[in-house]
Coordinates of C-alpha atoms in Angstrom, one line a residue:
X768 CA 64.7 -1.1 44.2
X769 CA 61.1 -0.9 42.5
X770 CA 60.0 2.1 43.0
X771 CA 56.5 3.6 42.4
X772 CA 56.7 7.2 44.3
X773 CA 59.9 9.1 44.3
X774 CA 61.9 8.8 47.4
X775 CA 63.2 12.5 47.0
X776 CA 61.3 15.4 48.5
X777 CA 61.7 18.8 47.8
X778 CA 62.3 21.7 50.1
X779 CA 63.1 25.3 49.7
X780 CA 66.4 25.2 51.9
X781 CA 66.8 21.7 52.8
X782 CA 69.4 19.6 50.3
X783 CA 69.6 16.3 50.0
X784 CA 66.5 14.8 51.6
X785 CA 65.1 11.3 51.1
X786 CA 62.7 8.6 52.4
X787 CA 64.8 5.6 53.3
X788 CA 61.7 3.6 52.7
X789 CA 60.9 1.4 49.5
X790 CA 63.8 -0.7 49.5
X791 CA 63.3 -4.5 49.0
X792 CA 65.2 -6.8 51.7
X793 CA 66.9 -10.2 51.4
X794 CA 63.9 -11.8 53.0
X795 CA 61.4 -10.3 51.0
X796 CA 60.0 -7.5 52.8
X797 CA 60.0 -3.9 51.8
X798 CA 61.5 -0.7 54.4
X799 CA 58.5 1.2 55.5
X800 CA 58.2 4.4 53.4
X801 CA 57.6 7.7 55.6
X802 CA 59.2 6.7 58.5
X803 CA 63.0 7.2 58.1
X804 CA 64.6 10.0 56.4
X805 CA 68.4 11.2 55.8
X806 CA 69.4 14.8 54.7
X807 CA 71.6 17.8 54.7
X808 CA 71.8 20.5 57.2
X809 CA 68.3 21.3 58.6
X810 CA 69.8 25.0 59.8
X811 CA 68.7 27.2 57.1
X812 CA 65.2 25.7 56.8
X813 CA 62.5 28.1 55.5
X814 CA 59.1 28.3 57.5
X815 CA 57.6 26.7 54.6
X816 CA 60.2 23.8 54.9
X817 CA 59.2 23.3 58.8
X818 CA 55.7 23.5 58.0
X819 CA 56.4 20.6 55.2
X820 CA 58.3 18.4 57.7
X821 CA 55.7 18.6 60.3
X822 CA 52.6 18.3 58.1
X823 CA 53.7 16.3 55.4
X824 CA 56.2 14.0 56.9
X825 CA 54.9 14.3 60.7
X826 CA 58.4 14.3 61.8
X827 CA 58.8 13.6 65.7
X828 CA 62.8 12.8 66.2
X829 CA 66.1 14.5 64.7
X830 CA 69.6 13.1 64.7
X831 CA 72.2 15.6 64.2
X832 CA 75.2 14.0 63.2
X833 CA 77.4 16.9 63.4
X834 CA 80.2 17.6 65.6
X835 CA 80.1 19.7 68.9
X836 CA 82.3 22.6 67.5
X837 CA 79.8 22.5 64.3
X838 CA 76.9 22.9 66.6
X839 CA 78.7 25.4 69.0
X840 CA 79.7 27.6 66.0
X841 CA 76.7 27.2 63.6
X842 CA 73.4 26.5 66.0
X843 CA 70.7 24.5 65.2
X844 CA 68.7 26.9 63.2
X845 CA 64.9 26.7 63.4
X846 CA 64.9 23.3 65.1
X847 CA 65.3 25.1 68.3
X848 CA 61.8 25.5 69.9
X849 CA 60.6 23.1 66.9
X850 CA 58.9 20.9 69.3
X851 CA 60.9 17.7 67.7
X852 CA 62.6 15.3 69.8
X853 CA 66.3 16.4 69.0
X854 CA 69.4 14.6 69.6
X855 CA 73.2 15.1 68.9
X856 CA 75.3 11.9 68.1
X857 CA 78.4 13.3 67.0
X858 CA 80.1 11.0 64.2
X859 CA 83.5 13.0 64.7
X860 CA 83.9 11.7 68.1
X861 CA 87.2 14.0 69.1
X862 CA 84.6 17.0 68.8
X863 CA 85.8 18.4 65.5
X864 CA 87.5 21.2 66.6
X865 CA 89.6 23.3 64.2
X866 CA 92.8 21.7 65.4
X867 CA 91.2 18.0 65.0
X868 CA 90.2 19.2 61.5
X869 CA 93.0 20.2 60.0
X870 CA 94.9 17.4 61.4
X871 CA 92.4 15.1 59.9
X872 CA 92.7 16.5 56.2
X873 CA 96.6 16.6 56.5
X874 CA 96.4 13.1 56.7
X875 CA 93.7 12.1 54.3
X876 CA 94.3 12.3 51.1
X877 CA 90.8 10.9 50.0
X878 CA 87.2 10.7 51.1
X879 CA 87.8 6.7 51.8
X880 CA 90.7 7.6 54.3
X881 CA 88.3 10.2 56.0
X882 CA 85.5 7.5 56.5
X883 CA 88.3 5.0 57.5
X884 CA 89.5 7.9 60.3
X885 CA 86.2 8.3 61.2
X886 CA 85.1 4.5 61.7
X887 CA 88.6 4.1 63.7
X888 CA 87.9 6.7 66.2
X889 CA 87.5 4.8 69.5
X890 CA 84.1 6.4 70.4
X891 CA 82.7 5.6 67.0
X892 CA 81.2 2.2 67.5
X893 CA 79.3 3.5 70.6
X894 CA 77.9 6.7 68.6
X895 CA 76.6 4.1 65.9
X896 CA 74.9 1.9 68.4
X897 CA 73.1 5.0 69.9
X898 CA 72.2 6.6 66.6
X899 CA 70.8 2.9 65.7
X900 CA 69.2 2.8 69.3
X901 CA 67.3 5.9 68.9
X902 CA 66.2 4.9 65.0
X903 CA 64.8 1.4 66.5
X904 CA 62.4 3.0 69.0
X905 CA 59.3 3.4 67.2
X906 CA 58.0 6.2 69.4
X907 CA 61.0 8.1 67.3
X908 CA 59.4 7.7 64.1
X909 CA 59.1 9.7 61.7
X910 CA 62.6 10.7 62.1
X911 CA 65.1 12.2 60.1
X912 CA 69.0 12.0 60.5
X913 CA 71.6 14.5 59.0
X914 CA 75.0 16.0 59.1
X915 CA 76.4 19.3 57.1
X916 CA 75.7 17.8 53.6
X917 CA 73.8 14.9 53.9
X918 CA 76.8 12.9 52.4
X919 CA 79.6 11.3 54.7
X920 CA 78.3 11.1 58.1
X921 CA 74.6 11.0 57.1
X922 CA 75.8 8.2 54.2
X923 CA 77.5 5.9 57.0
X924 CA 74.5 5.9 58.9
X925 CA 72.2 5.1 56.1
X926 CA 74.6 2.6 54.8
X927 CA 75.0 0.6 58.0
X928 CA 71.2 1.1 58.8
X929 CA 70.1 -0.4 55.3
X930 CA 72.4 -3.0 55.6
X931 CA 70.9 -3.9 59.2
X932 CA 67.8 -4.1 57.6
X933 CA 68.8 -6.5 54.8
X934 CA 68.9 -4.3 51.9
X935 CA 71.1 -5.5 49.1
X936 CA 74.7 -3.7 48.8
X937 CA 74.0 -2.4 45.3
X938 CA 70.7 -0.3 46.7
X939 CA 72.8 0.9 49.6
X940 CA 75.5 2.0 47.1
X941 CA 72.7 3.5 44.3
X942 CA 71.4 5.5 47.6
X943 CA 74.9 6.8 48.7
X944 CA 75.6 7.7 44.9
X945 CA 72.7 10.1 44.9
X946 CA 74.3 12.4 47.3

């Protein structure tokens, strides 16, 4: 990827946030900057972080990939009442409750196995389609999607999205490795 500007944006309390724009595609185009962002959890954002999302990014929509259990237990923080179009599309289709998580972690000996378990869930394909449908709608841009850390579930969606857009596998892997 030829990069004139940094894709990473520094926030006080939002980690692992970056612009997915700037990547070249196989057909000679470039993924537009300033439209799609990935990040870690937004719950702990400061008032200055919220202002930066509004003023610098001009954020319109948020896709939260966390489980129902995570949202119920942790909430959504300053996103509540912030005026963004908020959607939860849980990438843990079984709800991510404590019993399901304990079973999942007992069965997984690596992150690769964890990813395979996620994508093999019966509803996972539908969740990917739902997220991509939201992302595909211009009126939702600029848009940010996130999970708890911005690495696993966010990384899966970013990889699928960049692949659909025609970004080279090497660039997709490089983006994931930044997490």
